[in-house]
Amino acid sequence: MEETRPDRRRWTALALLLTAVFMDMVDNQIVTIALPTIQHELGARPSALQWTATGYTLAFALTLITGARLGDRFGHRAAFALGTAGFGAASLVAGLAPGVGVLLAARVVQGIFAGLMVPQVLSFIAAEFPEAERGRAMGFFGMTFPLGGLAGPLLGGVLTEADLFGWHWRTIFFVNVPIALAAAVGALLVMPLRERGRGGVDGLGVLVLAAALLAVLYPLVQGRELGWPVWTFVVLVAALPLLVVFFALQRGRERRGREPLIRPELFRRRGLSVGVLVMLVFYCGMGAFFVLTLHLQNGLGYSPLKTALTVLPATVGIVAGNGIGMPKAPELGRRLPMTGLVLLLAACAALIALVSAAGTGLTPWQLVVPVLLYGTGLGLGSSSLTLIALTGPGPDDAGAASGVLNTVVQLGLAAGPATVGTVFFGRLAADGDFPAATTTSLLVGAGLFLVALLACSLLPRAVAAPNPAAATGPAPRR
């Protein structure tokens, strides 16, 4: 079969898609900085305030795989435009919310539309970029998640303190509206329109998978605040049989000649099956950085803006890590994420030494080098792990594979603060020693990075040449 030429507008379209992903990641983090202001203005109870932050994460993670499959079925351009427009509309409602109930509902709707919007990016890269360009495109994608995560607190501090037009915290939602509108319209203009897939969406599979993911996410997100009652562990354990039921349903659906939500054969590839496990531990280890920001604000009295500026060198490291590493990703294979994890371990060791030695006298300048190393490790590790795990699926499964990877990222980002944060708050409650609690938590984070490093030995030695069908996909309509 003759391969089609790559669409000449692919880089412009990718820029629009990544802008929307960046907006999503910023929005996911920006609320944390504004929560005290929201609580004061709306009179929100602590539990409702917590759900304002976590409701988004839960809704996002629960709809990612479904959103990816909807993109495969109805077209990635239509799914992305609808998801982006819905995200912008929900942001407008959140900014106008008269009370915490409306705000919480809007945040959940934001998460649902983000789950439709974000998976289309990886599917677009797999379908539109030839092998020679895919590593570079994946590098830009890999940068977007950590950059958005780090920029969120910074923008949250700036916008909340600036109080533009007297909008206070509402500015953090209003800023999404023009960005979402521009991304949705731009995508309709420049993204190629491809043939739609066949088959329907597995409704029962969606419900069982949602129940399994909720069984993991809800205890992890809420467990610490609730004091880890026994039922949280029971719910966590229940996730395993639910996943078994889900894959049994998928096999049965495939045997009957119907389109499954996720093909079980996807996990026969070592890159994906091992890659998702490494990514889960990798992103869980990032909870150590969450603890560092708590130490800077609550332990050392840094303002939100000063804290954000202190961790800003990580952004430079992320860009450098991607720029240096991704062109060599196909050649280096698993050695690239392993190098990133070694840098993360070195950064954790340096942070532990500094926090222990400096105590309450820790300054931003002392943190520049370890924070820069930390960001470089993230840049090398995140995008290369995604590239390794994504290599192989054909065009019919590109959306499902990207949905799986994005869901794993969200699981890790939710589990990290929950696990590492539990250690931090437990130690802090015992003796009130912030430096000791922070160093203990950083040790846990380093332990998780070490586990991920060892697991990388099970990944393929090199990134296999992608399936040509995945590189080109069906011919776009001009």
Short mmCIF file of C-alpha atoms in Angstrom, two decimals:
data_model
loop_
_atom_site.label_atom_id
_atom_site.label_comp_id
_atom_site.label_asym_id
_atom_site.label_seq_id
_atom_site.Cartn_x
_atom_site.Cartn_y
_atom_site.Cartn_z
CA MET A 1 0.00 0.00 0.00
CA GLU A 2 1.37 3.42 -0.92
CA GLU A 3 2.05 5.66 2.05
CA THR A 4 0.45 9.09 2.04
CA ARG A 5 2.45 12.25 2.48
CA PRO A 6 2.38 13.79 5.95
CA ASP A 7 -0.01 16.71 6.17
CA ARG A 8 1.91 19.98 5.76
CA ARG A 9 -0.09 21.58 8.58
CA ARG A 10 0.81 18.93 11.15
CA TRP A 11 3.21 21.10 13.17
CA THR A 12 0.73 23.98 13.34
CA ALA A 13 -1.98 21.59 14.43
CA LEU A 14 0.33 20.05 17.04
CA ALA A 15 1.04 23.51 18.46
CA LEU A 16 -2.69 24.07 18.93
CA LEU A 17 -3.19 20.66 20.52
CA LEU A 18 -0.29 21.15 22.91
CA THR A 19 -1.61 24.60 23.86
CA ALA A 20 -4.82 22.93 24.98
CA VAL A 21 -2.93 20.23 26.91
CA PHE A 22 -0.82 22.92 28.57
CA MET A 23 -4.01 24.75 29.53
CA ASP A 24 -5.38 21.55 31.04
CA MET A 25 -2.24 20.88 33.09
CA VAL A 26 -2.04 24.49 34.29
CA ASP A 27 -5.71 24.38 35.31
CA ASN A 28 -5.12 21.12 37.17
CA GLN A 29 -2.44 22.78 39.32
CA ILE A 30 -3.49 26.42 39.43
CA VAL A 31 -6.46 25.84 41.72
CA THR A 32 -4.22 24.68 44.57
CA ILE A 33 -2.71 28.14 44.97
CA ALA A 34 -6.10 29.87 44.85
CA LEU A 35 -7.92 27.54 47.30
CA PRO A 36 -7.44 29.73 50.40
CA THR A 37 -8.89 32.73 48.55
CA ILE A 38 -11.80 30.63 47.23
CA GLN A 39 -12.52 29.35 50.74
CA HIS A 40 -12.58 32.88 52.18
CA GLU A 41 -14.82 34.35 49.47
CA LEU A 42 -17.31 31.47 49.12
CA GLY A 43 -17.25 30.29 52.72
CA ALA A 44 -16.46 26.76 51.60
CA ARG A 45 -16.10 23.93 54.08
CA PRO A 46 -12.74 22.07 54.00
CA SER A 47 -14.25 18.89 52.50
CA ALA A 48 -15.95 20.83 49.69
CA LEU A 49 -12.73 22.71 49.09
CA GLN A 50 -10.80 19.44 48.81
CA TRP A 51 -13.26 18.14 46.23
CA THR A 52 -12.91 21.33 44.21
CA ALA A 53 -9.33 20.26 43.59
CA THR A 54 -9.77 16.48 43.39
CA GLY A 55 -13.09 16.29 41.54
CA TYR A 56 -11.33 17.44 38.39
CA THR A 57 -8.62 14.77 38.67
CA LEU A 58 -11.13 11.99 39.26
CA ALA A 59 -13.40 13.00 36.35
CA PHE A 60 -10.40 13.42 34.05
CA ALA A 61 -8.87 10.04 34.83
CA LEU A 62 -12.20 8.23 34.59
CA THR A 63 -12.96 9.53 31.08
CA LEU A 64 -9.54 9.39 29.39
CA ILE A 65 -9.76 5.95 27.81
CA THR A 66 -13.38 6.46 26.77
CA GLY A 67 -12.47 9.83 25.26
CA ALA A 68 -9.60 8.25 23.35
CA ARG A 69 -11.83 5.55 21.90
CA LEU A 70 -14.47 8.13 20.95
CA GLY A 71 -11.73 9.92 19.00
CA ASP A 72 -10.92 6.67 17.17
CA ARG A 73 -14.61 6.18 16.40
CA PHE A 74 -15.77 9.68 15.43
CA GLY A 75 -12.50 11.35 14.42
CA HIS A 76 -9.77 13.00 16.46
CA ARG A 77 -10.47 16.46 15.08
CA ALA A 78 -14.14 16.41 16.09
CA ALA A 79 -13.37 14.92 19.52
CA PHE A 80 -10.63 17.45 20.24
CA ALA A 81 -12.71 20.44 19.13
CA LEU A 82 -15.71 19.31 21.20
CA GLY A 83 -13.56 18.58 24.25
CA THR A 84 -11.76 21.91 24.05
CA ALA A 85 -14.96 23.91 23.56
CA GLY A 86 -16.63 22.09 26.45
CA PHE A 87 -13.60 22.71 28.65
CA GLY A 88 -13.76 26.42 27.88
CA ALA A 89 -17.50 26.59 28.61
CA ALA A 90 -17.04 24.77 31.92
CA SER A 91 -14.21 27.18 32.81
CA LEU A 92 -16.55 30.11 32.21
CA VAL A 93 -19.16 28.57 34.54
CA ALA A 94 -16.46 27.95 37.18
CA GLY A 95 -15.37 31.58 37.00
CA LEU A 96 -18.95 32.80 37.38
CA ALA A 97 -19.84 30.31 40.14
CA PRO A 98 -21.93 31.97 42.89
CA GLY A 99 -21.19 29.18 45.36
CA VAL A 100 -18.97 26.20 45.97
CA GLY A 101 -21.58 23.72 44.68
CA VAL A 102 -21.62 25.24 41.21
CA LEU A 103 -17.83 25.53 41.27
CA LEU A 104 -17.45 21.84 42.13
CA ALA A 105 -19.88 20.78 39.40
CA ALA A 106 -18.06 22.94 36.86
CA ARG A 107 -14.73 21.40 37.86
CA VAL A 108 -16.11 17.89 37.31
CA VAL A 109 -17.42 18.90 33.87
CA GLN A 110 -14.00 20.41 33.09
CA GLY A 111 -12.42 17.05 33.90
CA ILE A 112 -14.85 15.17 31.68
CA PHE A 113 -14.18 17.38 28.66
CA ALA A 114 -10.44 17.29 29.34
CA GLY A 115 -10.73 13.50 29.17
CA LEU A 116 -12.14 13.91 25.66
CA MET A 117 -9.58 16.55 24.63
CA VAL A 118 -6.19 15.34 25.87
CA PRO A 119 -5.99 11.77 24.44
CA GLN A 120 -6.40 13.05 20.90
CA VAL A 121 -2.90 14.53 21.01
CA LEU A 122 -1.01 11.24 21.18
CA SER A 123 -3.37 9.75 18.60
CA PHE A 124 -2.65 12.71 16.31
CA ILE A 125 1.12 12.24 16.71
CA ALA A 126 0.86 8.52 15.95
CA ALA A 127 -1.32 9.11 12.90
CA GLU A 128 0.23 12.23 11.33
CA PHE A 129 3.98 12.18 11.99
CA PRO A 130 6.41 9.90 10.13
CA GLU A 131 8.94 7.91 12.11
CA ALA A 132 11.74 10.42 11.56
CA GLU A 133 9.70 13.24 13.18
CA ARG A 134 7.81 11.35 15.85
CA GLY A 135 10.54 11.55 18.47
CA ARG A 136 10.69 15.34 18.16
CA ALA A 137 6.89 15.63 18.30
CA MET A 138 6.79 13.35 21.33
CA GLY A 139 9.44 15.49 22.96
CA PHE A 140 7.22 18.56 22.69
CA PHE A 141 4.32 16.53 24.09
CA GLY A 142 6.48 15.20 26.93
CA MET A 143 7.49 18.73 27.91
CA THR A 144 3.91 19.93 28.07
CA PHE A 145 2.81 17.91 31.10
CA PRO A 146 5.58 18.82 33.55
CA LEU A 147 5.83 22.38 32.21
CA GLY A 148 2.10 22.87 32.76
CA GLY A 149 2.36 21.30 36.19
CA LEU A 150 5.13 23.67 37.19
CA ALA A 151 3.64 26.75 35.53
CA GLY A 152 0.27 26.24 37.24
CA PRO A 153 1.35 27.30 40.73
CA LEU A 154 3.31 30.25 39.28
CA LEU A 155 0.36 31.54 37.27
CA GLY A 156 -1.95 30.85 40.19
CA GLY A 157 0.16 33.02 42.45
CA VAL A 158 0.51 35.82 39.90
CA LEU A 159 -3.16 35.95 38.86
CA THR A 160 -4.55 35.63 42.37
CA GLU A 161 -2.29 38.34 43.80
CA ALA A 162 -2.76 40.64 40.77
CA ASP A 163 -6.57 40.67 41.23
CA LEU A 164 -7.19 41.71 37.63
CA PHE A 165 -10.46 43.65 37.17
CA GLY A 166 -11.37 42.75 40.75
CA TRP A 167 -11.97 39.13 39.73
CA HIS A 168 -9.68 37.65 42.41
CA TRP A 169 -9.50 33.84 42.02
CA ARG A 170 -12.02 33.84 39.16
CA THR A 171 -9.28 35.01 36.77
CA ILE A 172 -7.67 31.55 36.88
CA PHE A 173 -10.77 30.14 35.15
CA PHE A 174 -11.60 33.06 32.87
CA VAL A 175 -8.14 32.91 31.28
CA ASN A 176 -9.01 29.47 29.88
CA VAL A 177 -11.96 30.73 27.84
CA PRO A 178 -10.17 32.59 24.99
CA ILE A 179 -7.43 29.94 24.85
CA ALA A 180 -9.97 27.12 24.54
CA LEU A 181 -11.95 29.01 21.91
CA ALA A 182 -8.85 29.69 19.81
CA ALA A 183 -7.66 26.07 20.09
CA ALA A 184 -11.08 24.63 19.14
CA VAL A 185 -11.53 26.89 16.10
CA GLY A 186 -7.90 26.50 15.06
CA ALA A 187 -8.11 22.71 15.25
CA LEU A 188 -11.16 22.67 12.99
CA LEU A 189 -9.22 24.76 10.47
CA VAL A 190 -5.85 22.98 10.42
CA MET A 191 -6.30 19.39 11.67
CA PRO A 192 -6.80 16.92 8.80
CA LEU A 193 -10.16 15.19 8.63
CA ARG A 194 -9.70 11.42 8.52
CA GLU A 195 -12.04 8.55 7.87
CA ARG A 196 -14.06 7.61 10.92
CA GLY A 197 -13.56 4.28 12.62
CA ARG A 198 -16.16 1.56 12.77
CA GLY A 199 -18.10 0.04 15.64
CA GLY A 200 -19.64 1.49 18.75
CA VAL A 201 -18.34 2.30 22.20
CA ASP A 202 -18.40 -0.47 24.80
CA GLY A 203 -20.80 1.00 27.39
CA LEU A 204 -20.52 -1.88 29.88
CA GLY A 205 -16.74 -1.83 29.59
CA VAL A 206 -16.74 1.90 30.29
CA LEU A 207 -18.75 1.39 33.50
CA VAL A 208 -16.59 -1.48 34.80
CA LEU A 209 -13.34 0.34 33.97
CA ALA A 210 -14.65 3.52 35.61
CA ALA A 211 -15.50 1.52 38.74
CA ALA A 212 -11.99 0.00 38.81
CA LEU A 213 -10.26 3.36 38.38
CA LEU A 214 -12.51 5.00 40.96
CA ALA A 215 -11.68 2.19 43.39
CA VAL A 216 -8.01 3.15 43.03
CA LEU A 217 -8.31 6.94 42.83
CA TYR A 218 -10.89 7.71 45.51
CA PRO A 219 -9.00 6.11 48.44
CA LEU A 220 -5.69 7.53 47.24
CA VAL A 221 -7.04 11.05 46.94
CA GLN A 222 -9.26 11.05 50.04
CA GLY A 223 -7.62 8.44 52.26
CA ARG A 224 -5.23 10.75 54.09
CA GLU A 225 -7.89 13.35 54.84
CA LEU A 226 -10.26 10.65 56.15
CA GLY A 227 -7.58 9.04 58.32
CA TRP A 228 -7.26 5.88 56.20
CA PRO A 229 -10.26 3.92 57.54
CA VAL A 230 -10.40 0.18 56.79
CA TRP A 231 -12.90 0.59 53.96
CA THR A 232 -10.38 2.61 51.92
CA PHE A 233 -8.08 -0.42 51.78
CA VAL A 234 -11.01 -2.72 50.97
CA VAL A 235 -11.95 -0.47 48.05
CA LEU A 236 -8.34 -0.42 46.83
CA VAL A 237 -8.18 -4.22 46.84
CA ALA A 238 -11.52 -4.39 44.99
CA ALA A 239 -9.89 -2.66 42.01
CA LEU A 240 -8.01 -5.83 41.06
CA PRO A 241 -11.05 -8.14 40.52
CA LEU A 242 -12.80 -5.29 38.73
CA LEU A 243 -9.88 -5.05 36.29
CA VAL A 244 -10.00 -8.83 35.79
CA VAL A 245 -13.71 -8.56 34.97
CA PHE A 246 -13.00 -5.68 32.60
CA PHE A 247 -10.42 -7.60 30.56
CA ALA A 248 -12.67 -10.68 30.51
CA LEU A 249 -15.43 -8.51 29.05
CA GLN A 250 -13.02 -7.12 26.46
CA ARG A 251 -11.95 -10.59 25.36
CA GLY A 252 -15.54 -11.72 25.12
CA ARG A 253 -16.50 -8.68 23.08
CA GLU A 254 -13.61 -9.25 20.70
CA ARG A 255 -14.52 -12.94 20.27
CA ARG A 256 -18.02 -11.87 19.26
CA GLY A 257 -16.54 -9.64 16.56
CA ARG A 258 -17.39 -6.38 18.34
CA GLU A 259 -14.98 -3.50 18.96
CA PRO A 260 -13.54 -3.59 22.52
CA LEU A 261 -12.69 -0.47 24.49
CA ILE A 262 -9.10 -1.74 24.83
CA ARG A 263 -7.71 -4.67 22.90
CA PRO A 264 -6.10 -7.08 25.41
CA GLU A 265 -3.46 -7.82 22.76
CA LEU A 266 -2.08 -4.31 23.29
CA PHE A 267 -0.53 -5.47 26.54
CA ARG A 268 1.32 -8.32 24.86
CA ARG A 269 3.85 -5.72 23.73
CA ARG A 270 6.55 -5.35 26.33
CA GLY A 271 6.92 -1.63 25.64
CA LEU A 272 3.34 -0.90 26.72
CA SER A 273 2.87 -3.51 29.46
CA VAL A 274 6.12 -2.67 31.25
CA GLY A 275 6.04 0.99 30.24
CA VAL A 276 2.74 1.71 32.01
CA LEU A 277 4.08 0.18 35.24
CA VAL A 278 7.30 2.21 35.07
CA MET A 279 5.33 5.37 34.30
CA LEU A 280 3.00 4.77 37.24
CA VAL A 281 5.91 4.54 39.69
CA PHE A 282 7.76 7.40 37.95
CA TYR A 283 4.88 9.85 38.29
CA CYS A 284 4.11 8.65 41.80
CA GLY A 285 7.68 9.57 42.77
CA MET A 286 6.97 13.14 41.66
CA GLY A 287 4.99 13.49 44.89
CA ALA A 288 8.35 14.33 46.48
CA PHE A 289 8.31 17.66 44.64
CA PHE A 290 4.82 18.31 45.98
CA VAL A 291 6.20 17.86 49.52
CA LEU A 292 9.07 20.26 48.78
CA THR A 293 6.59 23.02 47.85
CA LEU A 294 4.71 22.36 51.12
CA HIS A 295 7.97 22.68 53.02
CA LEU A 296 8.81 25.98 51.35
CA GLN A 297 5.38 27.52 52.04
CA ASN A 298 4.32 26.03 55.37
CA GLY A 299 7.75 25.32 56.86
CA LEU A 300 9.79 28.31 55.66
CA GLY A 301 6.99 30.84 55.15
CA TYR A 302 7.56 31.39 51.42
CA SER A 303 4.68 33.10 49.59
CA PRO A 304 3.05 31.15 46.73
CA LEU A 305 4.81 33.38 44.21
CA LYS A 306 8.23 33.00 45.87
CA THR A 307 7.73 29.24 45.99
CA ALA A 308 6.86 29.14 42.31
CA LEU A 309 9.94 31.20 41.43
CA THR A 310 12.11 28.91 43.56
CA VAL A 311 11.05 25.82 41.59
CA LEU A 312 11.21 27.64 38.24
CA PRO A 313 14.67 26.18 37.35
CA ALA A 314 12.92 22.83 37.00
CA THR A 315 11.19 24.24 33.92
CA VAL A 316 14.57 25.01 32.35
CA GLY A 317 15.68 21.48 33.15
CA ILE A 318 12.60 19.95 31.56
CA VAL A 319 13.15 21.86 28.32
CA ALA A 320 16.86 20.94 28.31
CA GLY A 321 16.17 17.28 29.07
CA ASN A 322 13.71 16.98 26.21
CA GLY A 323 15.84 18.94 23.77
CA ILE A 324 18.94 16.87 24.45
CA GLY A 325 17.36 13.47 24.86
CA MET A 326 14.45 13.08 22.46
CA PRO A 327 16.45 13.20 19.18
CA LYS A 328 18.39 10.20 20.52
CA ALA A 329 15.38 8.34 21.91
CA PRO A 330 15.11 5.73 19.11
CA GLU A 331 18.82 4.97 19.43
CA LEU A 332 19.11 4.98 23.23
CA GLY A 333 15.83 3.23 24.04
CA ARG A 334 15.54 2.40 27.72
CA ARG A 335 18.87 4.05 28.54
CA LEU A 336 17.24 7.46 28.16
CA PRO A 337 14.62 7.11 30.94
CA MET A 338 17.23 5.32 33.06
CA THR A 339 19.52 8.34 32.72
CA GLY A 340 16.65 10.62 33.70
CA LEU A 341 15.94 8.52 36.80
CA VAL A 342 19.61 8.61 37.82
CA LEU A 343 19.45 12.43 37.67
CA LEU A 344 16.23 12.38 39.73
CA LEU A 345 17.92 10.24 42.38
CA ALA A 346 20.89 12.62 42.46
CA ALA A 347 18.52 15.59 42.80
CA CYS A 348 16.65 13.91 45.67
CA ALA A 349 19.94 13.18 47.44
CA ALA A 350 21.05 16.81 47.08
CA LEU A 351 17.67 18.10 48.33
CA ILE A 352 17.79 15.79 51.36
CA ALA A 353 21.29 17.03 52.22
CA LEU A 354 20.33 20.70 51.82
CA VAL A 355 17.08 20.51 53.78
CA SER A 356 18.79 18.63 56.61
CA ALA A 357 21.82 20.94 56.78
CA ALA A 358 20.16 24.33 56.24
CA GLY A 359 17.00 23.78 58.30
CA THR A 360 14.90 26.93 58.43
CA GLY A 361 17.72 28.91 56.79
CA LEU A 362 17.26 27.29 53.38
CA THR A 363 17.41 29.88 50.57
CA PRO A 364 16.16 29.73 46.97
CA TRP A 365 19.70 30.09 45.64
CA GLN A 366 20.78 26.90 47.42
CA LEU A 367 18.06 24.98 45.62
CA VAL A 368 18.87 26.10 42.06
CA VAL A 369 21.15 23.18 41.11
CA PRO A 370 19.14 20.28 42.62
CA VAL A 371 15.87 21.71 41.27
CA LEU A 372 17.47 22.08 37.83
CA LEU A 373 18.69 18.46 38.01
CA TYR A 374 15.22 17.37 39.04
CA GLY A 375 13.65 19.06 36.02
CA THR A 376 16.24 17.60 33.66
CA GLY A 377 15.49 14.12 34.97
CA LEU A 378 11.79 14.71 34.41
CA GLY A 379 12.43 15.95 30.88
CA LEU A 380 14.52 12.92 29.97
CA GLY A 381 12.21 10.41 31.63
CA SER A 382 8.63 11.46 30.96
CA SER A 383 8.63 11.86 27.18
CA SER A 384 10.97 8.92 26.48
CA LEU A 385 8.81 6.56 28.56
CA THR A 386 5.76 7.73 26.62
CA LEU A 387 7.53 7.14 23.30
CA ILE A 388 8.63 3.63 24.30
CA ALA A 389 5.16 2.68 25.53
CA LEU A 390 3.35 4.13 22.51
CA THR A 391 5.49 2.48 19.83
CA GLY A 392 3.63 -0.24 17.97
CA PRO A 393 -0.16 0.20 17.98
CA GLY A 394 -1.85 0.50 14.59
CA PRO A 395 -4.16 3.40 13.78
CA ASP A 396 -7.22 1.58 15.16
CA ASP A 397 -5.63 1.33 18.60
CA ALA A 398 -3.68 4.62 18.76
CA GLY A 399 -6.44 6.32 20.74
CA ALA A 400 -6.89 3.44 23.17
CA ALA A 401 -3.12 3.23 23.82
CA SER A 402 -2.87 7.00 24.37
CA GLY A 403 -5.87 6.84 26.70
CA VAL A 404 -4.18 4.11 28.74
CA LEU A 405 -0.96 6.12 29.03
CA ASN A 406 -2.72 9.33 29.99
CA THR A 407 -4.78 7.48 32.59
CA VAL A 408 -1.61 6.01 34.09
CA VAL A 409 -0.10 9.50 34.27
CA GLN A 410 -3.15 10.75 36.18
CA LEU A 411 -3.07 7.74 38.51
CA GLY A 412 0.57 8.45 39.28
CA LEU A 413 0.00 12.18 39.78
CA ALA A 414 -2.89 11.42 42.16
CA ALA A 415 -1.07 8.62 44.00
CA GLY A 416 2.18 10.58 44.46
CA PRO A 417 0.91 13.34 46.76
CA ALA A 418 -1.29 10.78 48.53
CA THR A 419 1.50 8.31 49.33
CA VAL A 420 4.45 10.66 49.82
CA GLY A 421 2.17 13.27 51.41
CA THR A 422 0.91 10.72 53.94
CA VAL A 423 4.49 10.12 55.09
CA PHE A 424 5.08 13.87 55.31
CA PHE A 425 1.97 14.70 57.35
CA GLY A 426 2.40 11.64 59.56
CA ARG A 427 5.96 12.60 60.51
CA LEU A 428 4.95 16.25 60.93
CA ALA A 429 2.12 15.32 63.29
CA ALA A 430 4.54 13.26 65.38
CA ASP A 431 7.08 15.98 66.21
CA GLY A 432 6.26 19.13 64.18
CA ASP A 433 9.73 19.07 62.60
CA PHE A 434 9.32 20.32 59.02
CA PRO A 435 12.89 19.54 57.83
CA ALA A 436 12.70 16.01 59.23
CA ALA A 437 9.28 15.38 57.67
CA THR A 438 10.48 16.72 54.33
CA THR A 439 13.69 14.66 54.24
CA THR A 440 11.76 11.49 55.16
CA SER A 441 9.30 12.16 52.33
CA LEU A 442 12.11 12.86 49.87
CA LEU A 443 13.61 9.50 50.81
CA VAL A 444 10.31 7.82 49.95
CA GLY A 445 10.27 9.65 46.61
CA ALA A 446 13.84 8.56 45.93
CA GLY A 447 12.85 4.98 46.75
CA LEU A 448 10.08 5.13 44.16
CA PHE A 449 12.49 6.49 41.54
CA LEU A 450 14.88 3.64 42.37
CA VAL A 451 12.11 1.08 41.82
CA ALA A 452 11.31 2.70 38.48
CA LEU A 453 15.00 2.64 37.53
CA LEU A 454 15.26 -1.08 38.25
CA ALA A 455 12.03 -1.77 36.35
CA CYS A 456 13.43 0.03 33.29
CA SER A 457 15.70 -2.98 32.74
CA LEU A 458 12.57 -4.85 31.58
CA LEU A 459 11.82 -2.31 28.84
CA PRO A 460 12.92 -2.93 25.24
CA ARG A 461 16.58 -2.07 24.68
CA ALA A 462 15.70 0.24 21.79
CA VAL A 463 12.53 1.84 20.47
CA ALA A 464 11.25 -0.40 17.71
CA ALA A 465 10.37 1.08 14.36
CA PRO A 466 6.75 2.18 14.55
CA ASN A 467 4.08 0.46 12.52
CA PRO A 468 3.90 2.29 9.16
CA ALA A 469 0.13 2.20 9.42
CA ALA A 470 0.33 4.02 12.71
CA ALA A 471 2.60 6.59 11.14
CA THR A 472 0.36 7.44 8.26
CA GLY A 473 -3.08 6.07 9.00
CA PRO A 474 -5.95 6.44 6.54
CA ALA A 475 -5.54 9.10 3.90
CA PRO A 476 -6.70 12.50 5.10
CA ARG A 477 -9.45 14.29 3.25
CA ARG A 478 -8.23 17.52 1.69
#
